[in-house]
């Protein structure tokens, strides 16, 4: 539940063109975090695991912005992923969430928010946020302030 709540706090801060990369082992909480992002962002329908469809797209009623949620668990590399139209999705100026982004590193924009998910032996999750670019550093700062306030 906490993982999803942190995702919701981040989702409320996302702006058109933001790219969020979620990396971690199976069951680490990436999809729960994505579901939270969608809720906080205002997605018209809940996000679910895109493992079999690879790409899910959601709108929101507040504006015409879209949220793309892509999962590359079943993709063998960048060449396979290119057939999904990633360049078009990234060029669209919408919010994009990538799960298993390490499988398509060559296709990712240099500026992005990267979040590593680790599961400890006691089943707690550790999320490590890495900002690539000024926008994402300010996003982490804003999220940090928001989470401190809501504790």
PDB file of C-alpha atoms in Angstrom:
ATOM      1  CA  UNK A   1       0.000   0.000   0.000  1.00  0.00           C
ATOM      2  CA  UNK A   2       2.801   2.457   0.825  1.00  0.00           C
ATOM      3  CA  UNK A   3       4.424   1.810  -2.573  1.00  0.00           C
ATOM      4  CA  UNK A   4       1.212   2.777  -4.330  1.00  0.00           C
ATOM      5  CA  UNK A   5       0.830   5.900  -2.158  1.00  0.00           C
ATOM      6  CA  UNK A   6       4.335   7.099  -3.048  1.00  0.00           C
ATOM      7  CA  UNK A   7       3.483   6.484  -6.711  1.00  0.00           C
ATOM      8  CA  UNK A   8       0.326   8.575  -6.321  1.00  0.00           C
ATOM      9  CA  UNK A   9       2.308  11.421  -4.790  1.00  0.00           C
ATOM     10  CA  UNK A  10       4.700  11.308  -7.757  1.00  0.00           C
ATOM     11  CA  UNK A  11       1.848  11.039 -10.258  1.00  0.00           C
ATOM     12  CA  UNK A  12       0.321  14.263  -8.960  1.00  0.00           C
ATOM     13  CA  UNK A  13       3.593  16.054  -9.790  1.00  0.00           C
ATOM     14  CA  UNK A  14       4.159  14.704 -13.303  1.00  0.00           C
ATOM     15  CA  UNK A  15       3.940  17.022 -16.292  1.00  0.00           C
ATOM     16  CA  UNK A  16       3.590  16.364 -20.015  1.00  0.00           C
ATOM     17  CA  UNK A  17       6.815  14.939 -21.425  1.00  0.00           C
ATOM     18  CA  UNK A  18       8.003  13.352 -18.168  1.00  0.00           C
ATOM     19  CA  UNK A  19       9.627   9.916 -18.419  1.00  0.00           C
ATOM     20  CA  UNK A  20       9.743   7.569 -15.425  1.00  0.00           C
ATOM     21  CA  UNK A  21      11.761   4.327 -15.519  1.00  0.00           C
ATOM     22  CA  UNK A  22      11.009   1.593 -12.975  1.00  0.00           C
ATOM     23  CA  UNK A  23      13.635  -1.102 -12.498  1.00  0.00           C
ATOM     24  CA  UNK A  24      13.645  -4.062 -10.139  1.00  0.00           C
ATOM     25  CA  UNK A  25      13.023  -7.757  -9.818  1.00  0.00           C
ATOM     26  CA  UNK A  26       9.657  -9.449 -10.303  1.00  0.00           C
ATOM     27  CA  UNK A  27       7.311  -8.655  -7.430  1.00  0.00           C
ATOM     28  CA  UNK A  28       9.301  -5.626  -6.279  1.00  0.00           C
ATOM     29  CA  UNK A  29       6.303  -3.277  -6.577  1.00  0.00           C
ATOM     30  CA  UNK A  30       6.792  -1.614  -9.975  1.00  0.00           C
ATOM     31  CA  UNK A  31       3.223  -2.191 -11.145  1.00  0.00           C
ATOM     32  CA  UNK A  32       1.738  -1.129  -7.786  1.00  0.00           C
ATOM     33  CA  UNK A  33       3.841   2.024  -8.010  1.00  0.00           C
ATOM     34  CA  UNK A  34       2.620   2.581 -11.584  1.00  0.00           C
ATOM     35  CA  UNK A  35      -0.976   2.123 -10.438  1.00  0.00           C
ATOM     36  CA  UNK A  36      -0.340   4.838  -7.855  1.00  0.00           C
ATOM     37  CA  UNK A  37       1.187   7.126 -10.496  1.00  0.00           C
ATOM     38  CA  UNK A  38      -1.907   6.694 -12.639  1.00  0.00           C
ATOM     39  CA  UNK A  39      -4.234   7.474  -9.743  1.00  0.00           C
ATOM     40  CA  UNK A  40      -2.261  10.539  -8.658  1.00  0.00           C
ATOM     41  CA  UNK A  41      -1.948  11.766 -12.238  1.00  0.00           C
ATOM     42  CA  UNK A  42      -5.708  11.426 -12.752  1.00  0.00           C
ATOM     43  CA  UNK A  43      -5.893   8.536 -15.232  1.00  0.00           C
ATOM     44  CA  UNK A  44      -9.363   7.790 -16.542  1.00  0.00           C
ATOM     45  CA  UNK A  45      -8.957   4.091 -15.646  1.00  0.00           C
ATOM     46  CA  UNK A  46      -6.653   2.233 -13.240  1.00  0.00           C
ATOM     47  CA  UNK A  47      -3.294   1.071 -14.548  1.00  0.00           C
ATOM     48  CA  UNK A  48      -2.705  -2.669 -14.563  1.00  0.00           C
ATOM     49  CA  UNK A  49       0.199  -4.860 -15.505  1.00  0.00           C
ATOM     50  CA  UNK A  50       0.948  -4.366 -19.196  1.00  0.00           C
ATOM     51  CA  UNK A  51       3.070  -7.533 -19.334  1.00  0.00           C
ATOM     52  CA  UNK A  52       0.935  -9.191 -22.011  1.00  0.00           C
ATOM     53  CA  UNK A  53      -0.134  -6.083 -23.959  1.00  0.00           C
ATOM     54  CA  UNK A  54       3.242  -4.328 -23.513  1.00  0.00           C
ATOM     55  CA  UNK A  55       1.672  -0.866 -23.895  1.00  0.00           C
ATOM     56  CA  UNK A  56      -1.261   0.636 -22.027  1.00  0.00           C
ATOM     57  CA  UNK A  57      -2.519   4.131 -22.723  1.00  0.00           C
ATOM     58  CA  UNK A  58      -4.701   6.200 -20.419  1.00  0.00           C
ATOM     59  CA  UNK A  59      -6.193   9.659 -20.735  1.00  0.00           C
ATOM     60  CA  UNK A  60      -7.480  12.000 -18.089  1.00  0.00           C
ATOM     61  CA  UNK A  61     -10.518  14.205 -18.050  1.00  0.00           C
ATOM     62  CA  UNK A  62      -8.629  17.350 -16.947  1.00  0.00           C
ATOM     63  CA  UNK A  63      -6.934  17.765 -20.334  1.00  0.00           C
ATOM     64  CA  UNK A  64      -5.877  15.890 -23.449  1.00  0.00           C
ATOM     65  CA  UNK A  65      -2.663  14.544 -21.943  1.00  0.00           C
ATOM     66  CA  UNK A  66      -2.049  10.812 -22.213  1.00  0.00           C
ATOM     67  CA  UNK A  67      -0.148   8.465 -19.930  1.00  0.00           C
ATOM     68  CA  UNK A  68       1.710   5.562 -21.545  1.00  0.00           C
ATOM     69  CA  UNK A  69       2.661   2.576 -19.410  1.00  0.00           C
ATOM     70  CA  UNK A  70       5.070   0.168 -21.114  1.00  0.00           C
ATOM     71  CA  UNK A  71       6.464  -3.114 -19.805  1.00  0.00           C
ATOM     72  CA  UNK A  72       9.525  -4.672 -21.426  1.00  0.00           C
ATOM     73  CA  UNK A  73       9.751  -7.836 -19.337  1.00  0.00           C
ATOM     74  CA  UNK A  74       8.940 -10.005 -22.354  1.00  0.00           C
ATOM     75  CA  UNK A  75      11.041  -7.975 -24.794  1.00  0.00           C
ATOM     76  CA  UNK A  76      14.450  -9.370 -25.673  1.00  0.00           C
ATOM     77  CA  UNK A  77      16.055  -6.042 -26.502  1.00  0.00           C
ATOM     78  CA  UNK A  78      15.890  -2.633 -28.120  1.00  0.00           C
ATOM     79  CA  UNK A  79      15.310  -4.035 -31.602  1.00  0.00           C
ATOM     80  CA  UNK A  80      12.112  -5.816 -30.503  1.00  0.00           C
ATOM     81  CA  UNK A  81      10.951  -2.734 -28.606  1.00  0.00           C
ATOM     82  CA  UNK A  82      11.375  -0.402 -31.587  1.00  0.00           C
ATOM     83  CA  UNK A  83       8.411  -2.095 -33.297  1.00  0.00           C
ATOM     84  CA  UNK A  84       6.144  -0.707 -30.554  1.00  0.00           C
ATOM     85  CA  UNK A  85       6.602   2.884 -31.729  1.00  0.00           C
ATOM     86  CA  UNK A  86       8.589   4.050 -28.714  1.00  0.00           C
ATOM     87  CA  UNK A  87       9.981   7.032 -30.621  1.00  0.00           C
ATOM     88  CA  UNK A  88       6.453   8.208 -31.414  1.00  0.00           C
ATOM     89  CA  UNK A  89       5.370   7.735 -27.804  1.00  0.00           C
ATOM     90  CA  UNK A  90       8.361   9.687 -26.483  1.00  0.00           C
ATOM     91  CA  UNK A  91       7.893  12.429 -29.106  1.00  0.00           C
ATOM     92  CA  UNK A  92       4.202  12.793 -28.218  1.00  0.00           C
ATOM     93  CA  UNK A  93       4.930  14.996 -25.196  1.00  0.00           C
ATOM     94  CA  UNK A  94       2.882  12.779 -22.898  1.00  0.00           C
ATOM     95  CA  UNK A  95       3.827  11.104 -19.614  1.00  0.00           C
ATOM     96  CA  UNK A  96       5.625   7.779 -20.092  1.00  0.00           C
ATOM     97  CA  UNK A  97       6.303   5.024 -17.550  1.00  0.00           C
ATOM     98  CA  UNK A  98       8.703   2.234 -18.474  1.00  0.00           C
ATOM     99  CA  UNK A  99       8.920  -1.016 -16.509  1.00  0.00           C
ATOM    100  CA  UNK A 100      12.074  -3.078 -17.131  1.00  0.00           C
ATOM    101  CA  UNK A 101      13.778  -0.123 -18.876  1.00  0.00           C
ATOM    102  CA  UNK A 102      17.201  -1.737 -18.545  1.00  0.00           C
ATOM    103  CA  UNK A 103      16.202  -3.949 -21.494  1.00  0.00           C
ATOM    104  CA  UNK A 104      15.953  -0.940 -23.836  1.00  0.00           C
ATOM    105  CA  UNK A 105      18.596   1.464 -22.544  1.00  0.00           C
ATOM    106  CA  UNK A 106      19.622   2.589 -26.041  1.00  0.00           C
ATOM    107  CA  UNK A 107      16.071   3.820 -26.724  1.00  0.00           C
ATOM    108  CA  UNK A 108      15.609   5.857 -23.553  1.00  0.00           C
ATOM    109  CA  UNK A 109      15.976   9.625 -23.447  1.00  0.00           C
ATOM    110  CA  UNK A 110      19.007  10.925 -21.579  1.00  0.00           C
ATOM    111  CA  UNK A 111      16.796  13.017 -19.283  1.00  0.00           C
ATOM    112  CA  UNK A 112      14.549  10.841 -17.143  1.00  0.00           C
ATOM    113  CA  UNK A 113      13.641   9.766 -13.636  1.00  0.00           C
ATOM    114  CA  UNK A 114      14.987   6.300 -12.806  1.00  0.00           C
ATOM    115  CA  UNK A 115      13.656   4.412  -9.788  1.00  0.00           C
ATOM    116  CA  UNK A 116      15.287   1.178  -8.595  1.00  0.00           C
ATOM    117  CA  UNK A 117      13.095  -1.160  -6.532  1.00  0.00           C
ATOM    118  CA  UNK A 118      14.746  -3.587  -4.123  1.00  0.00           C
ATOM    119  CA  UNK A 119      12.985  -6.082  -1.857  1.00  0.00           C
ATOM    120  CA  UNK A 120      14.703  -6.778   1.463  1.00  0.00           C
ATOM    121  CA  UNK A 121      14.567 -10.106   3.287  1.00  0.00           C
ATOM    122  CA  UNK A 122      11.888  -8.731   5.625  1.00  0.00           C
ATOM    123  CA  UNK A 123       9.740  -7.982   2.507  1.00  0.00           C
ATOM    124  CA  UNK A 124      10.129  -4.208   2.815  1.00  0.00           C
ATOM    125  CA  UNK A 125      10.778  -2.239  -0.363  1.00  0.00           C
ATOM    126  CA  UNK A 126      13.581   0.218  -0.917  1.00  0.00           C
ATOM    127  CA  UNK A 127      13.124   2.770  -3.695  1.00  0.00           C
ATOM    128  CA  UNK A 128      16.181   4.612  -4.968  1.00  0.00           C
ATOM    129  CA  UNK A 129      15.438   7.687  -7.088  1.00  0.00           C
ATOM    130  CA  UNK A 130      18.012   8.815  -9.659  1.00  0.00           C
ATOM    131  CA  UNK A 131      17.427  12.087 -11.532  1.00  0.00           C
ATOM    132  CA  UNK A 132      18.877  12.576 -14.990  1.00  0.00           C
ATOM    133  CA  UNK A 133      18.335  16.254 -15.711  1.00  0.00           C
ATOM    134  CA  UNK A 134      17.246  19.377 -13.840  1.00  0.00           C
ATOM    135  CA  UNK A 135      13.525  18.693 -14.280  1.00  0.00           C
ATOM    136  CA  UNK A 136      13.873  15.361 -12.515  1.00  0.00           C
ATOM    137  CA  UNK A 137      16.034  16.747  -9.699  1.00  0.00           C
ATOM    138  CA  UNK A 138      13.307  19.292  -8.976  1.00  0.00           C
ATOM    139  CA  UNK A 139      10.696  16.554  -9.226  1.00  0.00           C
ATOM    140  CA  UNK A 140      12.512  14.492  -6.577  1.00  0.00           C
ATOM    141  CA  UNK A 141      12.780  17.577  -4.346  1.00  0.00           C
ATOM    142  CA  UNK A 142       9.052  18.267  -4.720  1.00  0.00           C
ATOM    143  CA  UNK A 143       8.197  14.633  -4.011  1.00  0.00           C
ATOM    144  CA  UNK A 144      10.451  14.577  -0.967  1.00  0.00           C
ATOM    145  CA  UNK A 145       8.732  17.645   0.448  1.00  0.00           C
ATOM    146  CA  UNK A 146       5.302  16.211  -0.265  1.00  0.00           C
ATOM    147  CA  UNK A 147       6.071  12.885   1.405  1.00  0.00           C
ATOM    148  CA  UNK A 148       7.518  14.562   4.497  1.00  0.00           C
ATOM    149  CA  UNK A 149       4.347  16.614   4.775  1.00  0.00           C
ATOM    150  CA  UNK A 150       1.996  13.606   4.473  1.00  0.00           C
ATOM    151  CA  UNK A 151       3.708  11.252   6.906  1.00  0.00           C
TER     152      UNK A 151
END
